[in-house]
GROMACS .gro file of C-alpha atoms in nm:
model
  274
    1UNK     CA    1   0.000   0.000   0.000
    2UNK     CA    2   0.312   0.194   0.022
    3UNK     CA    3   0.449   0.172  -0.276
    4UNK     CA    4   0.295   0.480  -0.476
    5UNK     CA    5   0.445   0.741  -0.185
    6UNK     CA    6   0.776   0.566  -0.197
    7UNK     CA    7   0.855   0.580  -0.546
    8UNK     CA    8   0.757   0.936  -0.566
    9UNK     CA    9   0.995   1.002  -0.289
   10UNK     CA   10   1.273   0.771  -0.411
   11UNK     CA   11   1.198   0.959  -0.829
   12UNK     CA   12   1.207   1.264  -0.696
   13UNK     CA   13   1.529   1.223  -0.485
   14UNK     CA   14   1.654   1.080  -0.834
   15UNK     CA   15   1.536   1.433  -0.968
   16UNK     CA   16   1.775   1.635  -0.715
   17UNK     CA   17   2.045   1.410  -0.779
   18UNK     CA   18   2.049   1.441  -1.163
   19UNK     CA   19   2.018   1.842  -1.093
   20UNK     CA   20   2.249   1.879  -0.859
   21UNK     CA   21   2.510   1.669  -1.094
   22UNK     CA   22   2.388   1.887  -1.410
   23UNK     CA   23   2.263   1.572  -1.565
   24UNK     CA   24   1.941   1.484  -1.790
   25UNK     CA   25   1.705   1.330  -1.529
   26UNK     CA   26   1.617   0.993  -1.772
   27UNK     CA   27   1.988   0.985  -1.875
   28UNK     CA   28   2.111   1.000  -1.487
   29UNK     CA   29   1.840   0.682  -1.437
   30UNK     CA   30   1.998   0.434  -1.735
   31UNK     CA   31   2.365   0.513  -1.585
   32UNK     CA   32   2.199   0.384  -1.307
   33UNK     CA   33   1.899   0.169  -1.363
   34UNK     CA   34   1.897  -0.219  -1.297
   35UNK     CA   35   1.990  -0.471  -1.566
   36UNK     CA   36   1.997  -0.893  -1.582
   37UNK     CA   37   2.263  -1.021  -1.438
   38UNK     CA   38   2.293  -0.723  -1.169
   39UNK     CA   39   2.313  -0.777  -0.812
   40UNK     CA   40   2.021  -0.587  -0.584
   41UNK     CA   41   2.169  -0.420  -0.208
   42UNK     CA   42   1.951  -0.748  -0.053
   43UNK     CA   43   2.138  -1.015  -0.295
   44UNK     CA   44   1.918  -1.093  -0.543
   45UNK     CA   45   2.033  -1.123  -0.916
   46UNK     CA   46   1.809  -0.988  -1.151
   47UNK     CA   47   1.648  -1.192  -1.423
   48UNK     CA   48   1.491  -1.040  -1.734
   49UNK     CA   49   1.395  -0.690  -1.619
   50UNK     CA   50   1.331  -0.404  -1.886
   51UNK     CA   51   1.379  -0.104  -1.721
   52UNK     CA   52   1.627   0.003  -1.947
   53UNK     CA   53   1.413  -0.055  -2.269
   54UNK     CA   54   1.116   0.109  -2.073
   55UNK     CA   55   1.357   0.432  -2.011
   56UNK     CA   56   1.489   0.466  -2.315
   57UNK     CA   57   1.115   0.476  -2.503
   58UNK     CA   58   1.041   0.722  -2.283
   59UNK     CA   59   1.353   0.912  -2.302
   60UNK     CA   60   1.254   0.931  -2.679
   61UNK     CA   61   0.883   1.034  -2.646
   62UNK     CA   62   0.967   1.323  -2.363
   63UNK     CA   63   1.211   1.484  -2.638
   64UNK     CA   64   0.884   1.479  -2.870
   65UNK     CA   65   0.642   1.561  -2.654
   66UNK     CA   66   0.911   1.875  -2.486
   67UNK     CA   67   0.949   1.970  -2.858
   68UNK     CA   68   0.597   2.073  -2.966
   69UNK     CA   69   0.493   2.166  -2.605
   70UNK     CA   70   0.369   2.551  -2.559
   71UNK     CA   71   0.444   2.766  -2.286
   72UNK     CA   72   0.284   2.681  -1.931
   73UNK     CA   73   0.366   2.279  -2.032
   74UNK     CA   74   0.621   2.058  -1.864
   75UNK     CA   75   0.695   1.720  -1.916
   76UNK     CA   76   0.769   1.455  -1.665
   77UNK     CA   77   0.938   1.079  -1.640
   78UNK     CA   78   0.921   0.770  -1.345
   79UNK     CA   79   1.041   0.508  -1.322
   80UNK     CA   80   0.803   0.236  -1.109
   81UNK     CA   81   0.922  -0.121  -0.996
   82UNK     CA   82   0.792  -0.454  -0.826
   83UNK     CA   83   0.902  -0.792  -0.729
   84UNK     CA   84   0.624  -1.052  -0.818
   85UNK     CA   85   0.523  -1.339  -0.610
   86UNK     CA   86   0.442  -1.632  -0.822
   87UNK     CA   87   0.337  -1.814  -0.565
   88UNK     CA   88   0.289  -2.244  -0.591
   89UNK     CA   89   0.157  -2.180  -0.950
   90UNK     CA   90  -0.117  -2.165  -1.146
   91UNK     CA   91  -0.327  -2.291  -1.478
   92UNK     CA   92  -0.453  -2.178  -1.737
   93UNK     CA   93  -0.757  -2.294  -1.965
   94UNK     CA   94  -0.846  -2.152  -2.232
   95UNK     CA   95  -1.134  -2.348  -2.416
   96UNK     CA   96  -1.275  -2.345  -2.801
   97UNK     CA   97  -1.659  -2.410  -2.749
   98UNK     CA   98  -1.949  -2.350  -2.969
   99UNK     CA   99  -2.015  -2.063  -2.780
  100UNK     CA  100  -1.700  -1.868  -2.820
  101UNK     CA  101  -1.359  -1.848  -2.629
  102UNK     CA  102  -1.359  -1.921  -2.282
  103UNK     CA  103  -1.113  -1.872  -2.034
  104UNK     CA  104  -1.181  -2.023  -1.751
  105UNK     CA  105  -1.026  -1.933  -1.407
  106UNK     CA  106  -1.052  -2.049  -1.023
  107UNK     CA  107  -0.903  -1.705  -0.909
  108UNK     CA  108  -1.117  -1.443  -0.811
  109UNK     CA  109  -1.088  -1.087  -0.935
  110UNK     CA  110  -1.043  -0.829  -0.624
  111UNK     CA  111  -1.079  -0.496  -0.785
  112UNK     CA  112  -0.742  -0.404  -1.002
  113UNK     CA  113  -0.835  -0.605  -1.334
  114UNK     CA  114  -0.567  -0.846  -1.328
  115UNK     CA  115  -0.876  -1.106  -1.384
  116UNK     CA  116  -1.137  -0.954  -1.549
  117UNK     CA  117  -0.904  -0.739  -1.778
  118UNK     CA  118  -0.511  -0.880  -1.796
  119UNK     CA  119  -0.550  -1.175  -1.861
  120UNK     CA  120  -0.797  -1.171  -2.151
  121UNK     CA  121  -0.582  -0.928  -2.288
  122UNK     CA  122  -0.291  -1.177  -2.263
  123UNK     CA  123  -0.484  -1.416  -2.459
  124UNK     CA  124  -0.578  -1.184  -2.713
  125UNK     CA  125  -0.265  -0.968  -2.786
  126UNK     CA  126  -0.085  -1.403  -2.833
  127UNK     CA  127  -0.350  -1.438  -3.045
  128UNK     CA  128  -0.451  -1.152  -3.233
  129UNK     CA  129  -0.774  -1.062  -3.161
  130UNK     CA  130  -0.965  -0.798  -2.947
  131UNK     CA  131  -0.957  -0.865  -2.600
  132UNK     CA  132  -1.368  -0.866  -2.575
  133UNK     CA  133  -1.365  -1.188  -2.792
  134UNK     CA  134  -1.208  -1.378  -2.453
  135UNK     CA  135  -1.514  -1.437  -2.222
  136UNK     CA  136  -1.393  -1.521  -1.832
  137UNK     CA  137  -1.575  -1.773  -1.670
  138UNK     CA  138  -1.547  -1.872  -1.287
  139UNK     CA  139  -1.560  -2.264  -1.166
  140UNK     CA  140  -1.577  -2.367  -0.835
  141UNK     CA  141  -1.288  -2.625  -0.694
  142UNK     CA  142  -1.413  -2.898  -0.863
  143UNK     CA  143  -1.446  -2.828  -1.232
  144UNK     CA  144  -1.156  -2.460  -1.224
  145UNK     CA  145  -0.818  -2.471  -1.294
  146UNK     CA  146  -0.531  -2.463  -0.989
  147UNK     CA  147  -0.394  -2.168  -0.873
  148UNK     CA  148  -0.254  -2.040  -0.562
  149UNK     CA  149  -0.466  -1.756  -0.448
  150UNK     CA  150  -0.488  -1.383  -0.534
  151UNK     CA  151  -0.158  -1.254  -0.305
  152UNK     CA  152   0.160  -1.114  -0.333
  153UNK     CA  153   0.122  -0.956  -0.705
  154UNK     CA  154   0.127  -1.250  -0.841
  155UNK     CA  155  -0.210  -1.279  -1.100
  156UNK     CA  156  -0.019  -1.141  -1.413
  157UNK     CA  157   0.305  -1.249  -1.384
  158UNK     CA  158   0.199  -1.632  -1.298
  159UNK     CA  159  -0.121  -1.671  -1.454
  160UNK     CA  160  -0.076  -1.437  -1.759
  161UNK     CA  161   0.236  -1.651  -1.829
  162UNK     CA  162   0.033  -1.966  -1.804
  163UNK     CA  163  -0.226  -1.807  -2.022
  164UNK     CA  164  -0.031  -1.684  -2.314
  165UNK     CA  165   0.113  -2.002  -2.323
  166UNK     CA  166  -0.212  -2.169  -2.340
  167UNK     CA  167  -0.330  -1.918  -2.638
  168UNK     CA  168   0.027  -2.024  -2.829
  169UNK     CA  169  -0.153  -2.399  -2.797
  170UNK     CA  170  -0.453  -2.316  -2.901
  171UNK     CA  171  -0.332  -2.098  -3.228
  172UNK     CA  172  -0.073  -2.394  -3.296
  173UNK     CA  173  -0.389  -2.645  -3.304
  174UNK     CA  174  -0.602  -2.455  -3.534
  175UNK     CA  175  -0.304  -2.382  -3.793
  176UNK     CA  176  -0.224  -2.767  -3.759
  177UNK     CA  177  -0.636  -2.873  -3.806
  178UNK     CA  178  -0.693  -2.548  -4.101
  179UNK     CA  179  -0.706  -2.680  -4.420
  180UNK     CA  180  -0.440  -2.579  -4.691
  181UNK     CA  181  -0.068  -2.543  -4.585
  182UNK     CA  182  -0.041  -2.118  -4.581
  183UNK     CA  183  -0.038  -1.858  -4.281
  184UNK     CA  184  -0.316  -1.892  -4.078
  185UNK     CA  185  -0.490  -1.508  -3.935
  186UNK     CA  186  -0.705  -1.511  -3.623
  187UNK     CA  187  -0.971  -1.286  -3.666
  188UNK     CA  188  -1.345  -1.185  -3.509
  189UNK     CA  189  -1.636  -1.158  -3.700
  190UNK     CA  190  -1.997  -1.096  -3.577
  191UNK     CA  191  -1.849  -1.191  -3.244
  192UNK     CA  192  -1.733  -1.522  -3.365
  193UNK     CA  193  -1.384  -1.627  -3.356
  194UNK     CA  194  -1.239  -1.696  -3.783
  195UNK     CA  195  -0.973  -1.871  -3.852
  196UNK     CA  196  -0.853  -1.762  -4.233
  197UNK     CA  197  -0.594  -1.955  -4.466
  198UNK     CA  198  -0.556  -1.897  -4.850
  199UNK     CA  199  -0.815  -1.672  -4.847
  200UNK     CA  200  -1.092  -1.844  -4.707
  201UNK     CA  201  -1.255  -1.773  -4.382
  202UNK     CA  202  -1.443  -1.999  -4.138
  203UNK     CA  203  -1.574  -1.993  -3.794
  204UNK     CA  204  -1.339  -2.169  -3.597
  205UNK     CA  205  -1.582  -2.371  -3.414
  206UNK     CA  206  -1.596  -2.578  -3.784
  207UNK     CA  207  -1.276  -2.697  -3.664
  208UNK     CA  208  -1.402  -2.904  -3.340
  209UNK     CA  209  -1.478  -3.256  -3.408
  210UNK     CA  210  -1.813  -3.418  -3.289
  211UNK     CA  211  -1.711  -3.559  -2.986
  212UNK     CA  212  -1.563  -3.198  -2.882
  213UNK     CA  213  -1.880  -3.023  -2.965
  214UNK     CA  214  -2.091  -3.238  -2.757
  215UNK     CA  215  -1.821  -3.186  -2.478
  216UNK     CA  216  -1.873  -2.826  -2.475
  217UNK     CA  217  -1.517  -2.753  -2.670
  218UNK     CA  218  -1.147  -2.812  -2.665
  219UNK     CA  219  -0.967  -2.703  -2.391
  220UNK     CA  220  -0.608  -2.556  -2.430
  221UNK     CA  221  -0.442  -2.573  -2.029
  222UNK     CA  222  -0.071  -2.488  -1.956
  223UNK     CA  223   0.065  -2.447  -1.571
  224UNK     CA  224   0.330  -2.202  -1.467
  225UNK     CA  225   0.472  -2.431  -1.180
  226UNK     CA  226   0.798  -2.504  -1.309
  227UNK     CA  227   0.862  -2.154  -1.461
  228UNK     CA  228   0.813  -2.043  -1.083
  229UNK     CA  229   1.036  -2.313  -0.962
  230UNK     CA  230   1.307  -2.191  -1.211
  231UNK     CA  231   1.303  -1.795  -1.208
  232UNK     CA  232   1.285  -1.784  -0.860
  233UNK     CA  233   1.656  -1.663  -0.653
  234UNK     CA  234   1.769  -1.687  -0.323
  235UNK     CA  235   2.022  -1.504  -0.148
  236UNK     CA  236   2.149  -1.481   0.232
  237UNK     CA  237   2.145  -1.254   0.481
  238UNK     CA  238   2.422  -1.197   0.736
  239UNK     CA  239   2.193  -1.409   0.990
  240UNK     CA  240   2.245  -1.648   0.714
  241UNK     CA  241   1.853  -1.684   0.690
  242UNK     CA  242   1.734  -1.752   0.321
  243UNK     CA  243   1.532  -1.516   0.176
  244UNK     CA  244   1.315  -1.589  -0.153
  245UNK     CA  245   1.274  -1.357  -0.467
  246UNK     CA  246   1.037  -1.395  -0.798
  247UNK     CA  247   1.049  -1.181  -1.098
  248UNK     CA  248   1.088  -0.839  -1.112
  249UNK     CA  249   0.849  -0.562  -1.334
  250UNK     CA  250   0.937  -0.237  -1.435
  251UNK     CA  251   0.714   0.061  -1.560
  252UNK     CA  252   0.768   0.383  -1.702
  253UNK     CA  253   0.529   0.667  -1.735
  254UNK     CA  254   0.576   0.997  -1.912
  255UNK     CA  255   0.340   1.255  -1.862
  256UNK     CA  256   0.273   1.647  -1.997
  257UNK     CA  257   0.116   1.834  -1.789
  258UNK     CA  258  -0.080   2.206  -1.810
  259UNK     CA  259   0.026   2.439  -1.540
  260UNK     CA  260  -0.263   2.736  -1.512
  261UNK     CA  261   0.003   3.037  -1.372
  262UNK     CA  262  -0.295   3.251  -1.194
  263UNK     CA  263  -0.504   3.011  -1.012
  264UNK     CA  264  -0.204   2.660  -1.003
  265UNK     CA  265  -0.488   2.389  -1.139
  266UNK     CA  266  -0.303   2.132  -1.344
  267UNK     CA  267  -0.447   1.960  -1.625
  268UNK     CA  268  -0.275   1.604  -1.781
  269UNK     CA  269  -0.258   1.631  -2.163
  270UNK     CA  270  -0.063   1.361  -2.267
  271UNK     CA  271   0.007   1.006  -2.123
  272UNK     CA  272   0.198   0.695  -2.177
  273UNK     CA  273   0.372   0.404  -2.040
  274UNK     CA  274   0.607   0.146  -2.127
   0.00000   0.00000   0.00000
């Protein structure tokens, strides 16, 4: 719950620095910014983390943005990290029915998205097509996938991982059932998933056998357990007690901003992250 006032104390500390030192405030963060391999001050080594990639988009868009901005604008750049429990694992399944796309999940959503929103559009942007063409379903423990429980920051990074895997499946299956032998485009049409090759276009659903259609679909499941087993680090303390560490996420925001000189209201204008 923290987190927000702390990183706008720690960026804005970053801020002074870089003035102080006469630096650019985004160039003074990739001298110093995180990258794989690196060692944190509490021993962890850092896996696939891109900060760096994030700063340097942004670097590129505040020049733009600074260059066409009038008087009374400013523009602005953070930097935002977290560490992501993964947890035991989770699954994902992600089912072809008659009725559309279904992605079915045990976890509950608790107000941020991460359920309702992220992970549909995981499926979608590994498959192509608008996020609204992924219905989520709930199941109770006997008929919904595992997963560990909504803690720790965990829903994305675990289950999104499990889920984009599962939508990899499920477009590998309907390029390997598709007739013909050319590129195969996801697409939605009249709210139906289409699967086109060679210039043809069907409903997808043409592509479930009998048995599967009287089953209620195909189901498309892939678990994130031994990704969490191998991304995770450990380091020691000086008590020598073992301390565990998932992935970590980096965002960056740029903002412009409106400054009204007589009365001090501020307005956003333009937004972005990366």
């Amino acid at each position: 719950p923290l987190a927000p006032q702390c990183t706008f104390a720690s960026e804005s500390h970053l801020d002074s620095l870089a003035r102080d030192r006469g630096e650019d405030p985004v160039a003074f963060r990739l001298r110093h910014v995180w990258r794989p391999g690196d060692r944190t001050a509490l021993g962890q080594v850092v896996g696939p983390f891109a900060a760096e990639a994030g700063l340097r988009r942004a670097q590129e868009t505040a020049r733009a943005w600074k260059a066409s901005a009038p008087p009374g604008h400013g523009v602005g750049v953070a930097l935002g990290f977290w560490s992501t429990g993964t947890g035991a694992g989770g699954e994902a399944r992600l089912t072809l029915s008659p009725q559309g796309l279904v992605l079915l999940q045990g976890e509950r959503e608790i107000g941020n998205g991460s359920i309702w929103q992220g992970l549909p559009g995981v499926a979608a942007t590994t498959l192509g097509i608008p996020p609204e063409a992924v219905e989520v379903r709930y199941g109770d423990t006997g008929h919904a996938p595992f997963d560990s429980g909504v803690w720790g920051s965990r829903t994305t990074a675990a289950l999104g991982y499990a889920v984009a895997k599962a939508a990899e499946g499920l477009r590998g299956e309907l390029t390997r059932r598709a007739p013909g032998t050319g590129p195969v485009g996801l697409g939605v049409r009249g709210g139906t998933l289409t699967v086109t090759r060679e210039g043809r276009t069907s409903p997808a659903t043409d592509l479930l056998t009998p048995e599967e259609r009287a089953g209620g679909g195909s189901p498309w499941r892939e678990s994130t357990t031994g990704r969490t087993k191998a991304r995770w680090r450990r380091a020691s303390s000086s008590e020598g007690e073992m301390f565990p560490y998932s992935d970590l996420i980096a965002s960056v925001h740029v903002a412009e901003v409106s400054v009204d000189r007589e009365t001090g209201a501020v307005r956003v204008v333009r937004y972005a992250a990366f």
